[in-house]
Amino acid sequence: MRETLALTRYQLALLVRSQRWLAPLLLYAGLLAVGVRAGDPVLDSLGFAAAALLPTAVWLVRVCVTAEPAAARHCAAAATGPARAHLAGVVAGAAAAAVPGGAAVGLVTAVSSRWSTDGGGAIPVASAVVAGVCGVLTCVAVGTAVGVLCNRPLVGARGYAVAMSLLGTVVALVAGASPARAAVAALSRASAQGSVDVPWVELLCALAVAGLAVCAACAVVGRRP
Amino acid sequence: MSWAVTLDDVGRRYRAGGRWVLRGVDLEVRAGTLLRVEGGNGSGKSTLLRLLAGVEAPSAGRIRGLPGTRGYVPERFPAALPLTAAAYVTHLGRVRGLRGRAAARESTRWLERLGAGPYAGTRMRELSKGSSQKVAVAQALVGRPALLVLDEAWTGLDQSARAVLDEVVRERVAEGGAVVFVEHDPARLAAAPDAVVRIAAGGLAERAERGPRARAGTEPRPRTPRLRIEARGTPGAGAPAGLPRGARCRVTPEGVLSLTVPAAASDAALRTLLAAHPGWHVRSVREEDAAREEDAVQERGGPVGPAREEAGPG
């Protein structure tokens, strides 16, 4: 556990110093600027903020699992094992996505109107924040799963990896079975009905999906270093 | 602490149905031993080292008993990382379980010992090749991993850092760690290895065992590798002066010189020849055994080709 934390810290240091976090973060900021307006219903805006975080998470996970040149990756893998080294990269990417997601929940809650879509029901701030955080974490988890499944070690070539990441992002946002889509839909449904519906089940499903994806990737990473 | 890594019929290929890079390898690396791996280009030396370092999993067979922490110096270390040398080595120290300040202290200590102290604060992508090789070595040593795997780690280091690495390898073995290395210089640690493994065409061909030194009271003296240098000078010239100690020299009246020197002294011998007046034209540098075989073939009237040129050490 300590080794994995140390490796995650190393991966986060690489991410912060490399400035490769900048582009995904700008994407997220741009999407929020387009999609969130002051005075819009809070739960609708939180749903959008969560959905927009999914491609950001996919991108950040890709950045983290491809941050090191092969030689440096081998050195870190030798220290504790390739699976742990890969896990650390994934955790770093997911954490890096959760940070702007948390900030967005705060920002969106602050500028949005605390009413349902039709203006008929007041939305309590605390439950809006809880529902927003759940939605954001669901999208981070699904984005992490997409990022893990569409990059090394499972997809090696850069072109395929990027194409599959894009495709995976779209599928995760529109497919009926996707926990991310379900969580976003739950938020907008709650906004329409004026009653907060925290998407717990979606979050647990998303975490399970992400866990399975990470297990699959870590299981093969030794064979495809 | 006593441990041993065992490779059981281990094979490695990089895609299903592809070519076996390594096959049928049985090997044991015990604590407190030094193992040298030899083999031609593309024979799978580096792959074997990556398997031992735990970086890759075998495609066939099993590897058992890998110690929890390993240090690995890759063949090429293009350190295009956005961290400073000290920060990188410190991170690796933490990964091996050192806490906070101890990791930073040990990283500074290793960088300084290898002579990389002055650029500990330099970003790794700004380092020269030799300097980043020092960082590559330091990251493998920090946290004192039980198993050290060196893939031509000496290449690119300056003389003093090479000597330090020799010293560290001996220390690690004496402390009960194990060191496995590949090195193109046959003179490197020539007297030290407990075993030499030679890989030929994707499998282990032979293993020359010398037994752990702790048990062997008198270590059998290894045959130092020797090189034969052939050169042509002006007819009637005598043997050049100032050849290194241990050199055997023969000059024919036509001015063909045949010089046999210990591999470690070959650079000095070549320098003497090149600097001599009148000059010597070096025609070939070969391992003594290979030279003898070729000469035997020539004497038997076999195919006569141009002298095979091989790079000397260093």
Coordinates of C-alpha atoms in Angstrom, one line a residue:
Chain A
M1 CA 0.0 0.0 0.0
R2 CA 2.8 2.4 1.0
E3 CA 4.6 1.6 -2.2
T4 CA 1.5 2.3 -4.3
L5 CA 1.0 5.6 -2.5
A6 CA 4.6 6.5 -3.1
L7 CA 4.3 5.6 -6.8
T8 CA 1.1 7.6 -7.1
R9 CA 2.9 10.6 -5.6
Y10 CA 5.6 10.1 -8.2
Q11 CA 3.1 9.9 -11.0
L12 CA 1.3 13.1 -9.7
A13 CA 4.7 14.9 -9.6
L14 CA 5.3 13.8 -13.2
L15 CA 1.9 15.0 -14.2
V16 CA 2.2 18.4 -12.4
R17 CA 5.7 19.1 -13.7
S18 CA 5.0 17.9 -17.3
Q19 CA 2.1 20.4 -17.8
R20 CA 0.3 17.8 -19.7
W21 CA -2.6 18.4 -17.4
L22 CA -3.2 21.7 -19.0
A23 CA -4.9 20.7 -22.1
P24 CA -7.5 18.4 -20.5
L25 CA -8.2 21.0 -17.9
L26 CA -8.7 23.7 -20.5
L27 CA -11.1 21.3 -22.3
Y28 CA -13.1 21.0 -19.1
A29 CA -13.0 24.7 -18.4
G30 CA -14.2 25.4 -22.0
L31 CA -17.0 22.9 -21.7
L32 CA -18.2 24.4 -18.4
A33 CA -18.0 27.9 -19.9
V34 CA -20.2 26.9 -22.7
G35 CA -22.6 24.7 -20.8
V36 CA -23.1 26.3 -17.4
R37 CA -24.7 29.7 -16.9
A38 CA -25.3 31.7 -13.8
G39 CA -28.9 31.4 -12.8
D40 CA -29.6 28.0 -14.4
P41 CA -31.2 25.3 -12.3
V42 CA -28.5 23.8 -10.1
L43 CA -29.1 20.1 -10.6
D44 CA -29.2 20.5 -14.4
S45 CA -25.8 22.3 -14.3
L46 CA -24.3 19.8 -12.0
G47 CA -25.4 17.0 -14.4
F48 CA -23.6 18.9 -17.2
A49 CA -20.5 19.5 -15.1
A50 CA -20.3 15.7 -14.3
A51 CA -20.8 14.7 -18.0
A52 CA -18.2 17.1 -19.2
L53 CA -15.7 15.6 -16.7
L54 CA -15.8 12.2 -18.4
P55 CA -13.7 13.1 -21.4
T56 CA -11.3 15.0 -19.1
A57 CA -10.9 11.9 -16.9
V58 CA -10.2 9.7 -20.0
W59 CA -7.6 12.1 -21.2
L60 CA -5.9 12.5 -17.8
V61 CA -5.7 8.8 -17.3
R62 CA -4.1 8.5 -20.8
V63 CA -1.6 11.2 -19.8
C64 CA -0.7 9.5 -16.6
V65 CA -0.3 5.9 -17.9
T66 CA 1.9 7.2 -20.8
A67 CA 3.8 9.8 -18.9
E68 CA 7.1 7.9 -18.6
P69 CA 9.4 6.7 -21.4
A70 CA 9.6 2.9 -21.4
A71 CA 13.0 2.9 -19.6
A72 CA 11.7 4.9 -16.7
R73 CA 8.6 2.8 -16.6
H74 CA 10.7 -0.3 -16.3
C75 CA 12.8 1.2 -13.5
A76 CA 9.6 2.0 -11.5
A77 CA 8.2 -1.4 -12.3
A78 CA 11.3 -3.1 -11.1
A79 CA 11.0 -1.3 -7.8
T80 CA 7.7 -2.9 -6.9
G81 CA 6.2 -4.7 -9.8
P82 CA 4.5 -3.6 -13.1
A83 CA 0.9 -4.0 -11.9
R84 CA 1.4 -1.6 -9.0
A85 CA 3.2 0.9 -11.2
H86 CA 0.4 0.8 -13.6
L87 CA -2.2 1.1 -10.9
A88 CA -0.4 4.1 -9.5
G89 CA -0.6 5.9 -12.9
V90 CA -4.3 5.2 -13.1
V91 CA -5.0 6.4 -9.6
A92 CA -3.0 9.6 -10.3
G93 CA -5.1 10.3 -13.4
A94 CA -8.4 9.7 -11.6
A95 CA -7.3 11.9 -8.7
A96 CA -6.2 14.6 -11.1
A97 CA -9.7 14.5 -12.7
A98 CA -11.5 14.5 -9.4
V99 CA -9.9 17.7 -8.3
P100 CA -11.4 20.0 -11.0
G101 CA -14.6 18.0 -10.7
G102 CA -14.9 18.9 -7.0
A103 CA -14.1 22.6 -7.8
A104 CA -16.7 22.5 -10.5
V105 CA -19.4 21.3 -8.1
G106 CA -18.6 24.1 -5.7
L107 CA -18.5 26.7 -8.5
V108 CA -21.7 25.5 -10.2
T109 CA -23.6 25.3 -6.9
A110 CA -22.5 28.9 -6.1
V111 CA -23.7 30.5 -9.3
S112 CA -26.8 28.4 -10.1
S113 CA -30.4 29.0 -9.0
R114 CA -31.5 26.7 -6.2
W115 CA -34.7 25.8 -7.8
S116 CA -36.0 23.0 -9.9
T117 CA -36.2 23.3 -13.7
D118 CA -39.8 24.6 -13.7
G119 CA -39.1 26.9 -10.8
G120 CA -41.7 25.1 -8.7
G121 CA -39.5 23.5 -6.0
A122 CA -36.6 24.7 -3.9
I123 CA -33.5 22.5 -3.9
P124 CA -31.5 22.2 -0.6
V125 CA -27.9 23.2 -1.2
A126 CA -26.4 20.3 0.9
S127 CA -28.3 17.6 -1.0
A128 CA -27.5 19.3 -4.3
V129 CA -23.8 19.2 -3.5
V130 CA -24.0 15.5 -2.4
A131 CA -25.8 14.6 -5.6
G132 CA -23.3 16.6 -7.6
V133 CA -20.3 15.0 -6.0
C134 CA -21.8 11.5 -6.6
G135 CA -22.4 12.4 -10.3
V136 CA -18.9 13.8 -10.7
L137 CA -17.3 10.7 -9.1
T138 CA -19.4 8.4 -11.2
C139 CA -18.2 10.1 -14.4
V140 CA -14.6 10.1 -13.1
A141 CA -14.9 6.4 -12.5
V142 CA -16.4 5.6 -15.9
G143 CA -13.9 7.9 -17.6
T144 CA -11.1 6.1 -15.7
A145 CA -12.5 2.8 -17.0
V146 CA -12.5 4.0 -20.6
G147 CA -9.0 5.5 -20.2
V148 CA -7.7 2.2 -18.8
L149 CA -9.3 0.0 -21.4
C150 CA -8.3 2.2 -24.4
N151 CA -4.6 2.7 -23.6
R152 CA -1.5 0.7 -22.9
P153 CA -1.1 -2.1 -22.0
L154 CA -4.5 -3.1 -23.6
V155 CA -4.2 -0.9 -26.6
G156 CA -0.6 -0.3 -27.6
A157 CA -0.5 1.9 -30.7
R158 CA -1.1 5.6 -30.1
G159 CA -3.5 6.1 -33.1
Y160 CA -5.8 3.2 -32.0
A161 CA -5.6 4.3 -28.4
V162 CA -6.7 7.9 -29.2
A163 CA -9.5 6.7 -31.6
M164 CA -10.8 4.1 -29.1
S165 CA -10.6 6.6 -26.3
L166 CA -12.8 9.1 -28.3
L167 CA -15.2 6.3 -29.2
G168 CA -15.3 5.0 -25.7
T169 CA -16.1 8.4 -24.3
V170 CA -19.0 8.8 -26.7
V171 CA -20.3 5.4 -25.9
A172 CA -20.0 6.0 -22.1
L173 CA -22.0 9.2 -22.4
V174 CA -24.8 7.9 -24.6
A175 CA -25.1 4.2 -24.1
G176 CA -28.1 3.2 -22.0
A177 CA -26.1 0.8 -19.8
S178 CA -23.5 3.4 -18.9
P179 CA -23.5 4.4 -15.2
A180 CA -22.3 7.8 -16.2
R181 CA -25.3 8.4 -18.4
A182 CA -27.6 7.0 -15.7
A183 CA -26.1 9.4 -13.1
V184 CA -26.4 12.4 -15.4
A185 CA -30.0 11.4 -16.2
A186 CA -30.8 11.0 -12.5
L187 CA -29.6 14.6 -11.9
S188 CA -31.6 16.1 -14.6
R189 CA -34.7 14.0 -13.7
A190 CA -34.3 15.3 -10.1
S191 CA -34.1 18.8 -11.4
A192 CA -37.3 18.3 -13.4
Q193 CA -39.1 16.8 -10.4
G194 CA -37.7 19.2 -7.9
S195 CA -36.7 16.4 -5.5
V196 CA -33.0 15.5 -5.1
D197 CA -32.2 11.9 -6.1
V198 CA -28.6 11.0 -5.1
P199 CA -27.2 8.5 -7.7
W200 CA -25.6 6.1 -5.3
V201 CA -26.3 3.0 -7.3
E202 CA -24.8 4.5 -10.4
L203 CA -21.7 5.5 -8.4
L204 CA -21.2 2.0 -7.1
C205 CA -21.7 0.5 -10.5
A206 CA -19.2 2.9 -12.0
L207 CA -16.6 2.0 -9.3
A208 CA -17.2 -1.7 -10.0
V209 CA -16.6 -1.1 -13.7
A210 CA -13.5 0.9 -13.1
G211 CA -12.2 -1.7 -10.7
L212 CA -12.7 -4.5 -13.2
A213 CA -11.0 -2.5 -16.0
V214 CA -8.0 -1.7 -13.7
C215 CA -7.7 -5.4 -12.8
A216 CA -7.7 -6.4 -16.4
A217 CA -5.0 -3.9 -17.3
C218 CA -2.9 -4.7 -14.3
A219 CA -3.1 -8.4 -15.1
V220 CA -1.7 -8.1 -18.6
V221 CA 0.8 -5.2 -17.9
G222 CA 3.6 -7.7 -17.1
R223 CA 3.2 -9.4 -20.4
R224 CA 3.1 -6.2 -22.4
P225 CA 5.5 -3.9 -20.5
Chain B
M1 CA 18.5 -13.2 4.9
S2 CA 18.7 -16.0 2.3
W3 CA 16.7 -16.2 -0.8
A4 CA 16.9 -17.4 -4.3
V5 CA 15.2 -16.6 -7.6
T6 CA 14.4 -19.7 -9.6
L7 CA 13.6 -19.7 -13.3
D8 CA 11.9 -22.9 -14.5
D9 CA 11.9 -23.5 -18.2
V10 CA 11.2 -19.8 -18.8
G11 CA 10.5 -18.5 -22.2
R12 CA 9.5 -15.1 -23.5
R13 CA 8.0 -13.9 -26.7
Y14 CA 6.4 -10.6 -27.4
R15 CA 3.2 -11.8 -29.2
A16 CA 1.3 -15.0 -29.3
G17 CA 2.7 -17.2 -32.0
G18 CA 5.7 -14.9 -32.5
R19 CA 9.3 -15.6 -32.3
W20 CA 10.7 -16.9 -29.0
V21 CA 13.2 -14.3 -27.8
L22 CA 14.2 -16.6 -25.0
R23 CA 13.3 -20.2 -24.4
G24 CA 13.9 -23.0 -22.0
V25 CA 15.9 -21.0 -19.5
D26 CA 16.6 -22.7 -16.2
L27 CA 18.5 -20.6 -13.8
E28 CA 18.9 -19.9 -10.1
V29 CA 20.2 -16.7 -8.6
R30 CA 21.0 -17.0 -4.9
A31 CA 21.5 -14.2 -2.4
G32 CA 25.1 -13.1 -2.1
T33 CA 26.1 -14.0 -5.6
L34 CA 27.2 -12.1 -8.7
L35 CA 26.1 -13.5 -12.0
R36 CA 27.3 -12.4 -15.4
V37 CA 25.1 -12.9 -18.5
E38 CA 26.8 -13.2 -21.9
G39 CA 25.6 -13.6 -25.4
G40 CA 25.7 -12.0 -28.8
N41 CA 23.5 -9.1 -30.0
G42 CA 19.9 -10.0 -30.0
S43 CA 20.4 -13.2 -28.0
G44 CA 17.9 -12.2 -25.4
K45 CA 20.2 -10.9 -22.7
S46 CA 18.2 -7.8 -22.0
T47 CA 15.0 -9.8 -22.0
L48 CA 16.4 -12.2 -19.4
L49 CA 17.4 -9.2 -17.3
R50 CA 14.0 -7.7 -17.6
L51 CA 12.4 -11.0 -16.5
L52 CA 14.8 -11.1 -13.5
A53 CA 14.0 -7.5 -12.6
G54 CA 10.3 -8.4 -12.5
V55 CA 9.5 -5.8 -15.2
E56 CA 8.1 -8.5 -17.6
A57 CA 6.3 -11.7 -16.9
P58 CA 7.5 -14.8 -18.8
S59 CA 5.3 -16.2 -21.6
A60 CA 6.2 -19.8 -20.6
G61 CA 7.6 -21.4 -17.5
R62 CA 7.7 -19.9 -14.0
I63 CA 9.8 -17.4 -12.0
R64 CA 9.7 -18.0 -8.3
G65 CA 11.2 -16.2 -5.3
L66 CA 11.7 -12.7 -6.8
P67 CA 12.6 -10.5 -3.9
G68 CA 10.2 -7.7 -3.1
T69 CA 12.5 -4.8 -4.2
R70 CA 14.6 -4.9 -7.2
G71 CA 16.9 -2.3 -8.8
Y72 CA 17.1 -2.2 -12.5
V73 CA 19.4 -0.1 -14.8
P74 CA 18.0 -0.3 -18.3
E75 CA 20.2 -0.6 -21.4
R76 CA 19.2 2.9 -22.5
F77 CA 17.9 5.5 -20.1
P78 CA 16.5 8.4 -22.1
A79 CA 15.6 10.4 -19.0
A80 CA 13.0 12.8 -20.6
L81 CA 11.3 13.2 -17.3
P82 CA 10.2 16.6 -16.0
L83 CA 11.8 16.1 -12.6
T84 CA 15.2 17.0 -11.2
A85 CA 17.7 14.2 -10.8
A86 CA 17.5 14.4 -7.0
A87 CA 13.6 14.5 -7.0
Y88 CA 13.5 11.4 -9.3
V89 CA 15.9 9.3 -7.2
T90 CA 14.1 10.4 -4.1
H91 CA 10.7 9.3 -5.5
L92 CA 12.2 5.9 -6.3
G93 CA 13.6 5.7 -2.8
R94 CA 10.2 6.3 -1.4
V95 CA 8.8 3.6 -3.6
R96 CA 11.3 1.2 -2.1
G97 CA 9.9 2.1 1.3
L98 CA 12.2 4.9 2.6
R99 CA 10.4 7.6 4.5
G100 CA 10.5 11.3 4.0
R101 CA 13.9 12.8 4.7
A102 CA 15.7 9.4 4.6
A103 CA 14.7 9.1 0.9
A104 CA 16.1 12.5 0.1
R105 CA 19.3 11.9 2.1
E106 CA 20.0 8.6 0.5
S107 CA 19.3 10.0 -3.0
T108 CA 21.8 12.8 -2.4
R109 CA 24.3 10.3 -1.0
W110 CA 24.1 8.0 -4.1
L111 CA 24.2 10.9 -6.6
E112 CA 27.2 12.4 -4.8
R113 CA 29.0 9.0 -4.6
L114 CA 28.6 8.6 -8.4
G115 CA 29.8 12.1 -9.0
A116 CA 26.4 13.5 -10.0
G117 CA 26.1 15.8 -7.0
P118 CA 26.7 19.0 -8.9
Y119 CA 23.7 18.4 -11.1
A120 CA 21.3 16.9 -8.6
G121 CA 19.1 19.9 -9.0
T122 CA 19.1 19.9 -12.8
R123 CA 16.1 18.7 -14.7
M124 CA 16.7 15.3 -16.2
R125 CA 15.9 16.2 -19.7
E126 CA 18.8 18.8 -19.6
L127 CA 21.4 16.2 -18.5
S128 CA 24.1 14.8 -20.8
K129 CA 24.1 11.2 -21.7
G130 CA 26.7 10.3 -19.1
S131 CA 25.1 12.3 -16.4
S132 CA 21.7 10.7 -16.9
Q133 CA 23.4 7.3 -16.8
K134 CA 24.6 8.2 -13.4
V135 CA 21.0 9.0 -12.4
A136 CA 19.9 5.7 -13.9
V137 CA 22.4 3.9 -11.7
A138 CA 21.5 6.0 -8.6
Q139 CA 17.8 5.2 -9.0
A140 CA 18.6 1.5 -9.0
L141 CA 20.8 1.7 -5.9
V142 CA 18.6 3.9 -3.7
G143 CA 16.8 2.0 -1.0
R144 CA 19.3 -0.9 -1.3
P145 CA 17.2 -3.4 -3.3
A146 CA 17.9 -7.1 -2.6
L147 CA 18.4 -7.8 -6.3
L148 CA 20.3 -5.5 -8.6
V149 CA 20.0 -6.0 -12.4
L150 CA 22.5 -4.1 -14.5
D151 CA 22.1 -4.0 -18.3
E152 CA 25.3 -2.4 -19.5
A153 CA 25.1 0.0 -16.7
W154 CA 28.8 1.0 -17.1
T155 CA 28.3 2.3 -20.6
G156 CA 28.4 6.1 -20.7
L157 CA 29.8 6.5 -17.2
D158 CA 33.1 8.2 -16.7
Q159 CA 36.1 6.4 -15.2
S160 CA 35.5 7.3 -11.6
A161 CA 31.8 6.5 -11.7
R162 CA 32.7 3.1 -13.3
A163 CA 35.0 2.4 -10.4
V164 CA 32.4 3.4 -8.0
L165 CA 29.9 1.1 -9.6
D166 CA 32.4 -1.8 -9.5
E167 CA 32.9 -1.1 -5.8
V168 CA 29.1 -0.9 -5.1
V169 CA 28.5 -4.2 -6.9
R170 CA 31.1 -5.9 -4.7
E171 CA 29.6 -4.3 -1.6
R172 CA 26.1 -5.4 -2.5
V173 CA 27.2 -9.0 -3.0
A174 CA 29.2 -8.9 0.2
E175 CA 26.1 -7.6 2.1
G176 CA 24.1 -10.6 0.9
G177 CA 22.3 -9.0 -2.1
A178 CA 22.5 -10.5 -5.6
V179 CA 23.7 -8.7 -8.7
V180 CA 23.1 -9.8 -12.3
F181 CA 24.8 -8.0 -15.0
V182 CA 25.4 -7.8 -18.7
E183 CA 28.5 -5.9 -19.9
H184 CA 30.3 -5.7 -23.2
D185 CA 33.7 -5.2 -21.6
P186 CA 35.0 -8.7 -20.9
A187 CA 37.4 -7.3 -18.3
R188 CA 34.6 -5.8 -16.2
L189 CA 34.6 -7.5 -12.8
A190 CA 36.3 -10.4 -14.5
A191 CA 37.6 -12.0 -11.3
A192 CA 34.4 -11.5 -9.4
P193 CA 31.4 -13.4 -10.9
D194 CA 30.3 -16.5 -9.1
A195 CA 28.7 -17.8 -12.3
V196 CA 28.7 -16.9 -15.9
V197 CA 25.6 -17.7 -18.1
R198 CA 26.0 -17.7 -21.8
I199 CA 22.9 -17.3 -24.0
A200 CA 23.0 -18.7 -27.5
A201 CA 20.2 -18.4 -30.0
G202 CA 17.3 -18.0 -27.6
G203 CA 18.3 -20.3 -24.8
L204 CA 20.9 -20.9 -22.1
A205 CA 23.7 -22.9 -23.6
E206 CA 26.1 -23.2 -20.7
R207 CA 26.6 -22.1 -17.2
A208 CA 30.1 -21.9 -15.7
E209 CA 29.6 -22.2 -12.0
R210 CA 32.2 -21.2 -9.5
G211 CA 30.1 -21.6 -6.4
P212 CA 29.4 -19.0 -3.8
R213 CA 32.6 -17.3 -2.7
A214 CA 31.5 -17.4 1.0
R215 CA 32.0 -21.2 0.8
A216 CA 34.9 -21.5 -1.6
G217 CA 38.1 -21.0 0.5
T218 CA 40.3 -20.5 -2.5
E219 CA 38.7 -19.0 -5.5
P220 CA 39.9 -20.6 -8.8
R221 CA 41.7 -17.9 -10.7
P222 CA 39.8 -17.0 -13.8
R223 CA 41.6 -16.9 -17.2
T224 CA 41.8 -13.3 -18.0
P225 CA 40.5 -12.6 -21.5
R226 CA 43.3 -11.7 -24.0
L227 CA 43.1 -9.9 -27.3
R228 CA 45.3 -10.3 -30.3
I229 CA 46.3 -7.2 -32.2
E230 CA 47.8 -7.4 -35.7
A231 CA 49.5 -4.5 -37.3
R232 CA 51.8 -3.8 -40.3
G233 CA 54.8 -1.5 -40.0
T234 CA 57.8 -0.7 -42.1
P235 CA 59.8 -3.9 -42.9
G236 CA 62.6 -4.4 -40.4
A237 CA 61.1 -2.4 -37.7
G238 CA 61.6 -3.8 -34.2
A239 CA 59.0 -4.2 -31.5
P240 CA 57.6 -0.9 -30.4
A241 CA 58.7 0.4 -27.1
G242 CA 56.4 1.2 -24.2
L243 CA 53.9 -1.7 -24.5
P244 CA 51.9 -2.4 -21.4
R245 CA 52.9 -5.1 -19.0
G246 CA 51.8 -8.6 -19.9
A247 CA 52.0 -8.0 -23.6
R248 CA 53.5 -10.7 -25.9
C249 CA 54.9 -9.3 -29.1
R250 CA 56.2 -11.0 -32.3
V251 CA 57.4 -9.1 -35.3
T252 CA 58.2 -10.8 -38.6
P253 CA 61.1 -9.4 -40.8
E254 CA 58.4 -8.2 -43.3
G255 CA 57.1 -5.9 -40.5
V256 CA 54.0 -7.8 -39.5
L257 CA 53.4 -7.4 -35.8
S258 CA 51.3 -9.8 -33.7
L259 CA 50.7 -8.7 -30.2
T260 CA 48.7 -10.5 -27.5
V261 CA 47.6 -8.4 -24.5
P262 CA 45.2 -8.8 -21.6
A263 CA 41.9 -7.3 -22.6
A264 CA 42.1 -4.6 -20.0
A265 CA 45.4 -3.3 -21.4
S266 CA 44.3 -3.4 -25.1
D267 CA 43.5 0.3 -25.2
A268 CA 46.9 1.2 -23.9
A269 CA 48.6 -1.1 -26.4
L270 CA 46.6 0.4 -29.3
R271 CA 47.6 3.9 -28.2
T272 CA 51.2 2.9 -28.1
L273 CA 51.0 1.5 -31.6
L274 CA 49.2 4.5 -33.0
A275 CA 51.6 7.0 -31.4
A276 CA 54.8 5.1 -32.4
H277 CA 57.3 6.4 -35.0
P278 CA 57.5 5.0 -37.6
G279 CA 53.8 4.3 -37.4
W280 CA 51.9 0.9 -37.3
H281 CA 48.8 0.3 -39.3
V282 CA 46.4 -1.7 -37.2
R283 CA 44.8 -4.5 -39.2
S284 CA 42.7 -6.3 -36.7
V285 CA 41.8 -6.7 -33.1
R286 CA 40.4 -10.0 -32.1
E287 CA 39.8 -12.2 -29.1
E288 CA 42.8 -14.5 -28.8
D289 CA 40.7 -17.7 -29.0
A290 CA 38.9 -16.5 -32.1
A291 CA 42.2 -15.5 -33.7
R292 CA 43.7 -18.9 -33.0
E293 CA 40.8 -20.7 -34.5
E294 CA 40.9 -18.5 -37.6
D295 CA 44.6 -19.0 -38.0
A296 CA 44.1 -22.8 -37.7
V297 CA 41.4 -22.7 -40.4
Q298 CA 43.8 -20.7 -42.7
E299 CA 46.7 -23.2 -42.1
R300 CA 44.4 -26.0 -43.0
G301 CA 43.7 -24.2 -46.3
G302 CA 40.2 -23.4 -45.4
P303 CA 38.3 -20.4 -46.6
V304 CA 40.4 -17.3 -46.3
G305 CA 38.4 -14.2 -45.6
P306 CA 39.3 -10.7 -44.5
A307 CA 40.3 -10.5 -40.8
R308 CA 37.2 -10.1 -38.7
E309 CA 37.4 -6.9 -36.9
E310 CA 36.0 -6.7 -33.4
A311 CA 35.7 -3.8 -31.1
G312 CA 38.1 -3.8 -28.3
P313 CA 36.9 -3.1 -24.8
G314 CA 36.4 0.4 -23.4

